[in-house]
Short mmCIF file of N, CA and C in Angstrom, two decimals:
data_model
loop_
_atom_site.label_atom_id
_atom_site.label_comp_id
_atom_site.label_asym_id
_atom_site.label_seq_id
_atom_site.Cartn_x
_atom_site.Cartn_y
_atom_site.Cartn_z
N UNK A 1 186.53 17.29 58.47
CA UNK A 1 185.82 16.97 56.56
C UNK A 1 184.32 17.21 58.27
N UNK A 2 183.58 18.03 56.91
CA UNK A 2 182.36 18.37 56.58
C UNK A 2 181.37 17.12 56.70
N UNK A 3 180.51 16.94 57.86
CA UNK A 3 179.15 16.95 57.96
C UNK A 3 178.31 16.69 57.93
N UNK A 4 177.04 16.57 57.03
CA UNK A 4 175.85 16.51 56.70
C UNK A 4 174.21 15.88 57.71
N UNK A 5 173.65 16.31 57.67
CA UNK A 5 172.38 15.50 58.36
C UNK A 5 171.68 15.08 57.10
N UNK A 6 171.42 13.86 57.95
CA UNK A 6 170.16 12.55 56.54
C UNK A 6 169.33 13.36 56.56
N UNK A 7 168.92 13.66 55.42
CA UNK A 7 167.40 13.37 55.21
C UNK A 7 166.45 11.97 54.85
N UNK A 8 165.25 13.35 55.46
CA UNK A 8 164.06 12.23 55.24
C UNK A 8 164.00 11.07 54.28
N UNK A 9 164.20 9.79 54.59
CA UNK A 9 164.12 9.08 52.47
C UNK A 9 162.82 9.67 51.66
N UNK A 10 163.33 9.15 50.84
CA UNK A 10 162.39 9.85 49.41
C UNK A 10 161.63 11.35 49.54
N UNK A 11 162.53 12.06 50.16
CA UNK A 11 162.11 12.99 49.99
C UNK A 11 162.91 14.01 48.75
N UNK A 12 163.20 15.41 48.70
CA UNK A 12 164.19 16.39 48.10
C UNK A 12 164.16 17.19 48.98
N UNK A 13 164.91 18.44 49.55
CA UNK A 13 164.61 19.22 50.57
C UNK A 13 164.21 20.39 50.30
N UNK A 14 163.65 21.01 50.59
CA UNK A 14 163.39 22.18 50.19
C UNK A 14 163.70 23.61 49.83
N UNK A 15 162.97 24.37 49.43
CA UNK A 15 164.22 25.36 49.23
C UNK A 15 163.47 26.69 49.26
N UNK A 16 164.05 28.13 49.28
CA UNK A 16 162.38 29.41 49.14
C UNK A 16 161.97 29.10 49.72
N UNK A 17 161.37 29.58 49.32
CA UNK A 17 159.63 30.02 49.69
C UNK A 17 158.60 28.44 50.34
N UNK A 18 159.51 27.70 50.30
CA UNK A 18 158.55 26.02 50.37
C UNK A 18 159.10 25.94 51.47
N UNK A 19 160.77 26.16 51.30
CA UNK A 19 161.26 25.86 52.61
C UNK A 19 160.86 26.40 54.30
N UNK A 20 160.48 27.94 53.95
CA UNK A 20 159.88 28.40 54.99
C UNK A 20 158.25 28.10 55.18
N UNK A 21 157.46 27.64 54.17
CA UNK A 21 155.53 27.53 55.20
C UNK A 21 156.09 25.89 55.17
N UNK A 22 156.86 24.99 55.55
CA UNK A 22 156.68 24.17 55.51
C UNK A 22 156.62 23.26 56.80
N UNK A 23 157.60 24.79 57.51
CA UNK A 23 156.72 24.36 59.01
C UNK A 23 155.50 24.30 59.86
N UNK A 24 155.55 25.79 58.88
CA UNK A 24 153.82 26.31 59.88
C UNK A 24 152.74 25.11 59.26
N UNK A 25 152.91 24.86 58.04
CA UNK A 25 152.38 24.37 57.15
C UNK A 25 151.83 22.61 58.36
N UNK A 26 152.92 22.18 58.60
CA UNK A 26 153.05 20.68 59.22
C UNK A 26 152.22 20.94 60.66
N UNK A 27 153.01 22.05 61.33
CA UNK A 27 152.42 22.49 62.33
C UNK A 27 150.78 22.31 62.36
N UNK A 28 149.98 23.53 61.55
CA UNK A 28 148.95 23.51 61.07
C UNK A 28 148.43 21.68 61.55
N UNK A 29 148.71 20.82 60.37
CA UNK A 29 148.29 19.59 60.93
C UNK A 29 147.68 18.50 61.45
N UNK A 30 149.21 18.92 61.61
CA UNK A 30 149.17 17.86 63.72
C UNK A 30 148.10 18.86 65.00
N UNK A 31 148.42 19.71 64.68
CA UNK A 31 146.99 20.81 64.98
C UNK A 31 145.51 20.03 64.98
N UNK A 32 145.22 19.77 63.47
CA UNK A 32 143.78 18.79 63.47
C UNK A 32 143.59 17.28 63.74
N UNK A 33 145.31 17.25 63.56
CA UNK A 33 145.04 15.29 64.12
C UNK A 33 145.18 15.72 65.94
N UNK A 34 145.49 16.45 66.60
CA UNK A 34 145.25 16.89 67.88
C UNK A 34 143.91 16.89 67.93
N UNK A 35 143.16 17.89 67.32
CA UNK A 35 142.31 18.87 68.01
C UNK A 35 140.98 17.29 67.14
N UNK A 36 140.96 16.48 65.94
CA UNK A 36 140.35 15.14 65.90
C UNK A 36 140.47 13.98 66.88
N UNK A 37 141.50 14.36 67.52
CA UNK A 37 141.95 12.39 68.74
C UNK A 37 141.79 13.32 69.20
N UNK A 38 140.82 14.30 69.76
CA UNK A 38 140.74 15.19 71.89
C UNK A 38 139.33 15.34 71.90
N UNK A 39 138.24 14.91 70.56
CA UNK A 39 137.25 15.52 70.91
C UNK A 39 136.37 14.23 71.80
N UNK A 40 137.17 13.30 72.27
CA UNK A 40 136.23 12.36 73.44
C UNK A 40 136.57 13.27 74.84
N UNK A 41 137.17 13.98 74.86
CA UNK A 41 137.88 15.30 75.43
C UNK A 41 139.18 14.50 76.29
N UNK A 42 138.39 12.86 76.56
CA UNK A 42 139.24 12.21 77.80
C UNK A 42 140.67 11.44 76.72
N UNK A 43 140.62 11.76 74.86
CA UNK A 43 141.99 11.81 75.07
C UNK A 43 143.15 12.70 74.63
N UNK A 44 141.93 13.94 74.82
CA UNK A 44 142.73 14.62 75.37
C UNK A 44 144.61 14.98 75.64
N UNK A 45 144.41 14.43 76.31
CA UNK A 45 145.74 14.39 76.77
C UNK A 45 146.67 13.71 76.22
N UNK A 46 147.00 12.02 76.22
CA UNK A 46 146.83 11.76 74.84
C UNK A 46 147.16 12.39 73.52
N UNK A 47 146.60 12.54 72.96
CA UNK A 47 146.59 13.48 71.60
C UNK A 47 147.43 14.59 71.62
N UNK A 48 147.32 14.68 73.29
CA UNK A 48 148.85 16.72 72.54
C UNK A 48 150.44 16.08 72.75
N UNK A 49 150.28 14.11 73.74
CA UNK A 49 151.31 13.87 73.71
C UNK A 49 151.95 13.42 72.61
N UNK A 50 150.50 13.12 71.67
CA UNK A 50 151.36 12.68 70.29
C UNK A 50 152.03 13.66 69.39
N UNK A 51 151.49 14.76 69.19
CA UNK A 51 151.16 15.79 68.94
C UNK A 51 152.48 16.23 68.91
N UNK A 52 153.11 16.26 70.86
CA UNK A 52 154.11 16.28 71.24
C UNK A 52 154.90 15.40 70.44
N UNK A 53 154.95 14.63 70.65
CA UNK A 53 156.20 14.27 69.52
C UNK A 53 156.73 14.27 68.18
N UNK A 54 155.21 14.34 67.43
CA UNK A 54 154.94 14.28 66.00
C UNK A 54 156.13 16.28 65.95
N UNK A 55 156.00 16.64 66.96
CA UNK A 55 156.83 17.86 66.70
C UNK A 55 158.21 17.43 67.18
N UNK A 56 158.78 17.59 68.00
CA UNK A 56 159.48 17.47 68.55
C UNK A 56 160.37 15.49 67.13
N UNK A 57 160.26 14.96 66.44
CA UNK A 57 161.34 14.35 66.01
C UNK A 57 160.57 15.83 64.19
N UNK A 58 159.98 16.42 63.60
CA UNK A 58 160.40 16.98 62.77
C UNK A 58 160.97 18.10 63.12
N UNK A 59 161.63 18.92 63.82
CA UNK A 59 162.29 19.32 64.52
C UNK A 59 163.91 19.36 64.74
N UNK A 60 163.72 17.90 65.19
CA UNK A 60 165.22 16.92 65.01
C UNK A 60 165.60 16.53 63.68
N UNK A 61 164.89 16.09 63.84
CA UNK A 61 164.75 14.96 62.31
C UNK A 61 164.70 15.51 60.78
N UNK A 62 163.92 16.28 60.54
CA UNK A 62 162.03 16.49 60.01
C UNK A 62 161.82 16.25 59.52
N UNK A 63 161.67 14.38 60.16
CA UNK A 63 160.52 13.99 59.94
C UNK A 63 159.61 14.08 59.43
N UNK A 64 158.62 14.36 58.26
CA UNK A 64 157.30 14.75 57.73
C UNK A 64 156.17 14.19 59.17
N UNK A 65 155.83 14.83 59.48
CA UNK A 65 154.48 14.26 59.94
C UNK A 65 153.62 12.93 59.68
N UNK A 66 152.52 11.92 59.97
CA UNK A 66 151.71 11.44 59.00
C UNK A 66 150.27 10.91 60.01
N UNK A 67 149.45 11.05 59.17
CA UNK A 67 148.28 10.24 60.00
C UNK A 67 148.70 8.70 60.52
N UNK A 68 149.37 7.74 60.02
CA UNK A 68 150.51 6.47 60.54
C UNK A 68 150.81 6.87 62.14
N UNK A 69 151.70 7.11 61.35
CA UNK A 69 152.85 7.93 62.42
C UNK A 69 151.50 8.32 63.89
N UNK A 70 150.93 8.91 63.37
CA UNK A 70 150.15 10.45 64.99
C UNK A 70 149.51 8.98 65.27
N UNK A 71 148.46 8.21 64.72
CA UNK A 71 147.68 7.14 65.22
C UNK A 71 148.30 6.30 66.25
N UNK A 72 149.64 5.85 65.34
CA UNK A 72 150.39 4.69 65.87
C UNK A 72 151.37 5.38 67.91
N UNK A 73 151.06 6.20 67.48
CA UNK A 73 152.00 7.17 68.84
C UNK A 73 150.13 7.33 69.80
N UNK A 74 149.26 7.39 69.62
CA UNK A 74 147.90 7.80 70.08
C UNK A 74 147.92 6.71 70.49
N UNK A 75 148.26 5.60 70.00
CA UNK A 75 147.91 4.25 70.29
C UNK A 75 148.81 3.54 71.54
N UNK A 76 150.16 3.76 71.04
CA UNK A 76 151.24 3.46 72.27
C UNK A 76 150.70 4.42 73.52
N UNK A 77 150.32 5.92 73.49
CA UNK A 77 150.14 6.84 74.31
C UNK A 77 148.44 5.60 75.40
N UNK A 78 147.60 5.70 74.68
CA UNK A 78 146.83 5.61 75.37
C UNK A 78 146.94 3.46 75.94
N UNK A 79 147.18 3.16 76.14
CA UNK A 79 147.30 1.62 76.02
C UNK A 79 148.42 2.13 77.69
N UNK A 80 148.56 3.31 78.72
CA UNK A 80 148.08 3.54 79.71
C UNK A 80 147.17 3.75 80.36
N UNK A 81 146.78 3.17 81.29
CA UNK A 81 145.42 4.29 81.38
C UNK A 81 145.38 5.94 82.38
N UNK A 82 146.89 6.13 82.86
CA UNK A 82 146.65 6.90 83.18
C UNK A 82 146.59 8.68 82.50
N UNK A 83 146.38 7.76 81.28
CA UNK A 83 146.48 9.02 79.45
C UNK A 83 144.75 9.67 79.59
N UNK A 84 144.36 8.17 80.43
CA UNK A 84 142.64 8.60 80.01
C UNK A 84 142.26 9.20 81.68
N UNK A 85 142.01 8.05 82.35
CA UNK A 85 142.32 8.66 83.73
C UNK A 85 141.96 10.17 84.25
N UNK A 86 143.36 11.26 83.78
CA UNK A 86 143.95 12.14 83.93
C UNK A 86 142.84 12.94 84.22
N UNK A 87 142.38 12.83 82.68
CA UNK A 87 141.71 14.70 81.93
C UNK A 87 140.09 13.99 82.53
N UNK A 88 139.81 12.17 82.18
CA UNK A 88 138.30 12.63 82.80
C UNK A 88 138.50 13.05 84.51
N UNK A 89 139.40 12.94 84.95
CA UNK A 89 139.50 13.49 86.39
C UNK A 89 139.25 14.17 86.07
N UNK A 90 139.72 15.00 85.64
CA UNK A 90 140.11 16.75 85.91
C UNK A 90 138.36 17.62 85.25
N UNK A 91 138.34 16.85 84.30
CA UNK A 91 136.68 17.26 83.60
C UNK A 91 135.96 17.05 84.73
N UNK A 92 135.37 16.01 85.10
CA UNK A 92 134.38 15.88 87.12
C UNK A 92 135.09 16.69 87.19
N UNK A 93 135.72 17.07 87.53
CA UNK A 93 135.85 18.13 88.66
C UNK A 93 135.38 19.56 89.12
N UNK A 94 136.59 20.12 87.03
CA UNK A 94 135.85 20.87 87.11
C UNK A 94 134.04 20.90 86.58
N UNK A 95 133.43 20.13 85.81
CA UNK A 95 131.91 20.35 85.50
C UNK A 95 131.19 20.48 87.28
N UNK A 96 131.70 19.41 87.93
CA UNK A 96 130.79 19.36 89.42
C UNK A 96 131.19 21.12 90.30
N UNK A 97 132.37 21.82 89.91
CA UNK A 97 132.77 23.23 90.34
C UNK A 97 131.78 24.52 89.60
N UNK A 98 131.55 24.08 88.27
CA UNK A 98 130.86 24.66 87.65
C UNK A 98 130.34 24.28 87.35
N UNK A 99 128.81 23.27 88.44
CA UNK A 99 127.66 22.84 88.68
C UNK A 99 127.37 24.21 89.94
N UNK A 100 128.09 24.36 91.26
CA UNK A 100 127.55 24.57 91.27
C UNK A 100 128.56 25.69 91.76
N UNK A 101 129.42 26.45 91.02
CA UNK A 101 129.06 27.45 90.75
C UNK A 101 127.52 28.88 90.22
N UNK A 102 127.50 27.23 89.88
CA UNK A 102 125.91 28.22 88.06
C UNK A 102 124.42 27.89 89.40
N UNK A 103 124.46 27.03 90.65
CA UNK A 103 124.26 26.62 92.03
C UNK A 103 123.05 27.99 92.68
N UNK A 104 124.68 28.74 92.75
CA UNK A 104 124.63 29.66 93.30
C UNK A 104 125.21 29.54 94.90
N UNK A 105 126.53 29.19 95.15
CA UNK A 105 127.59 28.80 95.93
C UNK A 105 127.76 30.12 96.60
N UNK A 106 127.53 30.06 98.20
CA UNK A 106 128.00 31.75 98.56
C UNK A 106 129.51 31.98 98.90
N UNK A 107 129.82 33.54 98.31
CA UNK A 107 131.44 33.81 98.11
C UNK A 107 131.31 32.63 96.07
N UNK A 108 130.55 33.27 94.87
CA UNK A 108 130.62 32.79 94.31
C UNK A 108 132.09 32.97 93.83
N UNK A 109 132.03 34.13 93.62
CA UNK A 109 133.09 34.40 92.43
C UNK A 109 134.51 34.35 92.79
N UNK A 110 135.26 34.54 95.00
CA UNK A 110 136.41 34.41 94.46
C UNK A 110 136.83 32.53 94.37
N UNK A 111 135.86 32.32 94.59
CA UNK A 111 135.96 30.97 94.82
C UNK A 111 135.63 30.40 92.67
N UNK A 112 135.85 31.19 92.29
CA UNK A 112 135.32 31.20 90.57
C UNK A 112 137.11 31.44 89.96
N UNK A 113 137.41 32.16 91.02
CA UNK A 113 138.88 32.41 90.35
C UNK A 113 139.95 32.00 90.75
N UNK A 114 139.10 31.42 91.87
CA UNK A 114 140.16 30.12 92.61
C UNK A 114 140.01 29.08 91.44
N UNK A 115 138.92 28.34 91.35
CA UNK A 115 138.72 27.23 90.23
C UNK A 115 139.13 27.68 88.70
N UNK A 116 139.62 29.61 88.24
CA UNK A 116 139.68 29.11 87.10
C UNK A 116 141.70 28.92 87.25
N UNK A 117 141.84 28.76 88.54
CA UNK A 117 143.75 29.36 88.73
C UNK A 117 144.14 26.98 88.82
N UNK A 118 143.36 27.11 89.00
CA UNK A 118 143.44 25.61 89.35
C UNK A 118 143.73 24.81 88.47
N UNK A 119 141.99 24.90 87.24
CA UNK A 119 142.25 24.88 85.92
C UNK A 119 143.31 24.88 85.45
N UNK A 120 143.57 26.17 85.40
CA UNK A 120 145.32 26.84 84.77
C UNK A 120 146.50 25.80 85.01
N UNK A 121 146.30 25.57 86.42
CA UNK A 121 147.64 24.85 87.24
C UNK A 121 147.30 22.90 86.38
N UNK A 122 146.39 23.02 85.87
CA UNK A 122 146.26 21.58 85.72
C UNK A 122 146.49 21.58 83.89
N UNK A 123 145.80 22.33 83.28
CA UNK A 123 146.13 22.23 82.09
C UNK A 123 148.06 22.39 82.10
N UNK A 124 147.92 23.27 82.55
CA UNK A 124 149.66 23.98 82.53
C UNK A 124 150.85 22.35 82.37
N UNK A 125 150.30 21.46 83.59
CA UNK A 125 151.02 20.09 84.69
C UNK A 125 150.45 19.01 83.12
N UNK A 126 149.08 19.10 81.99
CA UNK A 126 148.90 18.10 81.36
C UNK A 126 149.52 18.79 79.41
N UNK A 127 149.68 19.52 79.91
CA UNK A 127 150.68 20.44 78.77
C UNK A 127 152.41 20.20 78.62
N UNK A 128 152.81 20.84 79.52
CA UNK A 128 153.56 20.10 79.78
C UNK A 128 154.49 18.16 79.78
N UNK A 129 153.97 18.17 80.37
CA UNK A 129 153.56 16.74 80.80
C UNK A 129 153.11 16.03 78.93
N UNK A 130 152.46 16.16 78.48
CA UNK A 130 151.86 15.46 77.87
C UNK A 130 153.60 16.19 76.02
N UNK A 131 154.14 17.28 77.06
CA UNK A 131 155.41 17.77 75.68
C UNK A 131 156.78 16.88 76.29
N UNK A 132 156.71 16.53 78.05
CA UNK A 132 157.99 14.94 78.16
C UNK A 132 157.81 13.75 77.63
N UNK A 133 156.20 13.05 77.47
CA UNK A 133 155.60 11.79 77.36
C UNK A 133 156.69 11.79 75.32
N UNK A 134 157.03 10.01 75.82
CA UNK A 134 157.50 10.00 74.69
C UNK A 134 156.95 7.70 74.31
N UNK A 135 157.17 7.67 73.90
CA UNK A 135 156.65 5.36 73.53
C UNK A 135 158.06 5.44 74.36
N UNK A 136 157.38 4.78 75.78
CA UNK A 136 158.53 4.08 76.45
C UNK A 136 158.71 5.26 78.05
N UNK A 137 158.10 5.68 77.36
CA UNK A 137 157.76 7.10 78.60
C UNK A 137 156.56 7.01 79.99
N UNK A 138 156.31 6.33 81.00
CA UNK A 138 155.31 5.99 81.35
C UNK A 138 154.50 7.35 82.11
N UNK A 139 153.57 7.57 81.25
CA UNK A 139 152.80 8.85 81.11
C UNK A 139 152.37 9.19 83.34
N UNK A 140 152.69 8.87 84.32
CA UNK A 140 152.44 9.12 85.63
C UNK A 140 154.40 10.35 85.90
N UNK A 141 154.43 8.70 85.43
CA UNK A 141 156.29 9.92 85.35
C UNK A 141 156.59 11.27 84.70
N UNK A 142 155.77 11.78 83.93
CA UNK A 142 155.87 12.64 82.82
C UNK A 142 154.79 13.59 83.10
N UNK A 143 153.79 13.59 84.57
CA UNK A 143 152.88 14.38 84.94
C UNK A 143 153.92 14.43 86.21
N UNK A 144 154.00 13.38 87.43
CA UNK A 144 155.09 13.68 88.51
C UNK A 144 156.51 14.79 88.02
N UNK A 145 156.79 14.86 86.85
CA UNK A 145 157.65 15.58 86.81
C UNK A 145 157.22 16.67 86.52
N UNK A 146 156.34 16.84 85.34
CA UNK A 146 155.90 18.45 84.90
C UNK A 146 155.47 19.53 86.42
N UNK A 147 154.30 18.15 87.27
CA UNK A 147 154.07 19.32 88.50
C UNK A 147 154.93 19.42 89.13
N UNK A 148 156.33 18.89 89.02
CA UNK A 148 157.35 19.77 89.88
C UNK A 148 158.22 20.23 89.11
N UNK A 149 158.20 20.90 87.77
CA UNK A 149 158.28 22.57 86.49
C UNK A 149 158.16 23.20 86.81
N UNK A 150 156.51 22.75 86.96
CA UNK A 150 155.19 24.71 86.52
C UNK A 150 155.96 25.47 87.68
N UNK A 151 156.07 24.86 88.64
CA UNK A 151 156.75 26.15 89.95
C UNK A 151 157.99 26.48 89.89
N UNK A 152 158.79 25.43 89.52
CA UNK A 152 160.16 25.34 89.18
C UNK A 152 161.42 26.43 88.13
N UNK A 153 160.32 26.32 86.87
CA UNK A 153 159.96 27.13 85.77
C UNK A 153 158.98 27.70 85.75
N UNK A 154 159.04 28.87 86.78
CA UNK A 154 157.90 29.63 86.85
C UNK A 154 157.40 30.59 85.68
N UNK A 155 159.20 30.80 85.06
CA UNK A 155 158.70 31.49 82.98
C UNK A 155 157.90 31.06 82.38
N UNK A 156 158.59 29.49 82.06
CA UNK A 156 158.08 28.96 81.25
C UNK A 156 156.55 29.02 81.65
N UNK A 157 156.29 28.49 82.85
CA UNK A 157 154.41 28.12 82.98
C UNK A 157 154.14 29.39 82.67
N UNK A 158 154.42 30.50 82.76
CA UNK A 158 153.94 31.47 82.82
C UNK A 158 154.07 31.89 81.02
N UNK A 159 155.02 31.78 80.32
CA UNK A 159 155.20 31.47 78.81
C UNK A 159 153.56 30.49 78.82
N UNK A 160 153.55 29.27 78.80
CA UNK A 160 152.82 28.90 77.73
C UNK A 160 150.88 29.38 78.77
N UNK A 161 150.75 30.29 80.51
CA UNK A 161 149.98 31.01 80.55
C UNK A 161 149.11 31.79 79.41
N UNK A 162 150.24 32.22 78.97
CA UNK A 162 150.48 33.76 77.76
C UNK A 162 149.22 32.90 76.54
N UNK A 163 150.42 31.48 76.83
CA UNK A 163 149.71 30.67 75.23
C UNK A 163 147.95 31.18 75.41
N UNK A 164 147.96 30.11 76.62
CA UNK A 164 146.30 29.69 77.20
C UNK A 164 145.24 31.36 76.65
N UNK A 165 145.32 31.93 76.89
CA UNK A 165 144.60 33.39 77.11
C UNK A 165 144.81 33.62 75.67
N UNK A 166 145.69 33.23 74.73
CA UNK A 166 146.14 33.88 73.45
C UNK A 166 144.69 32.90 72.23
N UNK A 167 144.89 31.68 72.80
CA UNK A 167 144.72 31.28 71.98
C UNK A 167 143.02 31.13 72.39
N UNK A 168 143.20 31.36 74.10
CA UNK A 168 141.31 31.76 74.15
C UNK A 168 140.63 32.31 73.66
N UNK A 169 141.29 34.15 73.77
CA UNK A 169 141.01 34.32 73.14
C UNK A 169 140.83 35.15 71.75
N UNK A 170 142.18 34.10 71.10
CA UNK A 170 142.00 33.98 68.93
C UNK A 170 140.78 33.04 69.40
N UNK A 171 140.55 31.81 69.87
CA UNK A 171 138.76 31.03 69.65
C UNK A 171 137.92 31.88 70.06
N UNK A 172 137.66 32.58 70.57
CA UNK A 172 136.12 33.62 71.06
C UNK A 172 136.15 34.07 70.03
N UNK A 173 137.47 35.41 69.47
CA UNK A 173 137.27 35.60 68.39
C UNK A 173 137.07 34.75 67.15
N UNK A 174 137.41 34.06 66.44
CA UNK A 174 137.96 33.84 64.78
C UNK A 174 137.59 32.05 65.24
N UNK A 175 135.95 31.77 65.81
CA UNK A 175 136.09 29.83 66.08
C UNK A 175 136.33 29.26 65.01
N UNK A 176 136.35 29.76 63.62
CA UNK A 176 137.16 29.09 62.70
C UNK A 176 138.60 28.68 62.52
N UNK A 177 138.87 29.09 63.74
CA UNK A 177 140.41 28.49 64.52
C UNK A 177 141.70 27.45 64.88
N UNK A 178 139.54 26.98 65.24
CA UNK A 178 140.19 26.51 66.39
C UNK A 178 140.33 25.38 66.25
N UNK A 179 140.35 24.55 65.01
CA UNK A 179 141.31 22.99 64.63
C UNK A 179 142.39 23.39 64.87
N UNK A 180 142.64 24.28 64.47
CA UNK A 180 144.13 23.95 64.35
C UNK A 180 144.48 24.82 65.81
N UNK A 181 144.67 25.62 66.79
CA UNK A 181 144.55 25.86 68.09
C UNK A 181 145.53 24.74 69.25
N UNK A 182 144.94 23.95 69.28
CA UNK A 182 145.49 22.93 69.58
C UNK A 182 147.07 22.44 69.43
N UNK A 183 147.19 21.97 68.33
CA UNK A 183 148.46 21.91 67.84
C UNK A 183 149.48 23.33 68.07
N UNK A 184 149.33 25.15 67.85
CA UNK A 184 149.76 25.47 68.24
C UNK A 184 150.20 25.55 69.66
N UNK A 185 149.09 24.89 70.62
CA UNK A 185 149.22 25.08 72.04
C UNK A 185 150.65 23.91 72.87
N UNK A 186 150.28 22.64 71.85
CA UNK A 186 151.38 21.64 72.15
C UNK A 186 152.56 22.24 71.85
N UNK A 187 152.91 23.53 70.14
CA UNK A 187 154.01 23.64 69.56
C UNK A 187 154.60 24.50 71.44
N UNK A 188 153.61 25.46 71.39
CA UNK A 188 154.11 25.85 72.48
C UNK A 188 155.40 25.48 73.73
N UNK A 189 153.83 23.55 73.94
CA UNK A 189 154.55 23.33 74.71
C UNK A 189 156.02 22.65 74.87
N UNK A 190 156.07 22.52 73.73
CA UNK A 190 157.15 21.52 73.38
C UNK A 190 158.71 22.55 72.97
N UNK A 191 158.25 23.52 72.75
CA UNK A 191 159.14 25.14 73.10
C UNK A 191 159.74 25.09 74.26
N UNK A 192 159.05 25.08 75.28
CA UNK A 192 159.05 25.00 76.75
C UNK A 192 160.22 24.33 77.14
N UNK A 193 159.16 23.48 77.20
CA UNK A 193 159.96 22.62 77.51
C UNK A 193 161.56 22.23 77.25
N UNK A 194 161.45 22.72 75.51
CA UNK A 194 163.56 22.32 74.97
C UNK A 194 164.66 23.03 75.92
N UNK A 195 163.73 24.54 76.08
CA UNK A 195 164.37 25.20 76.06
C UNK A 195 164.81 25.09 76.87
N UNK A 196 164.36 24.26 78.42
CA UNK A 196 165.36 23.90 79.36
C UNK A 196 166.46 23.36 79.41
N UNK A 197 166.34 22.63 78.14
CA UNK A 197 167.62 21.50 78.17
C UNK A 197 168.38 21.60 76.73
N UNK A 198 168.60 23.10 76.95
CA UNK A 198 169.63 23.59 75.75
C UNK A 198 170.68 23.97 77.00
#
């Protein structure tokens, strides 16, 4: 007996070129939503988690991402204080370290490299935690699991670090792309986490 996957209500299935353009367009849309929600900086983790849920829903059930759904997920994420405290702590430490370097701390170059490595690890944990988060999952659990996975799945972590470098270069060379880059980064994190479950 042949079974078919139910399509989203009220939508006709896309065909041809439109079908191939739909996913990239929706990823870019999610990227803009994540960027706008991340503007206060301390909401960046919650925004990435909400964007990751939208991407997983799109991949699993072809559910079209909407602003209303994103706002609902963002609100659910922000109800947990860790979603705000973790980015705030990371930004505070990074700012303090950069100020110390600017003030001319002895051994500035090695210290700068260590800070860059530490910040990269923090971003990787945040990205992998966002890709694991979903409503009903505590942020603390998602981040602790992500911190354990970053060194254990070093291949995935290297892929994400490479993605960070590429997107940083794109942002530097073509600043007009900055509004959509967070969506691509979240998509990369969801893909890296998704490959571990196959």
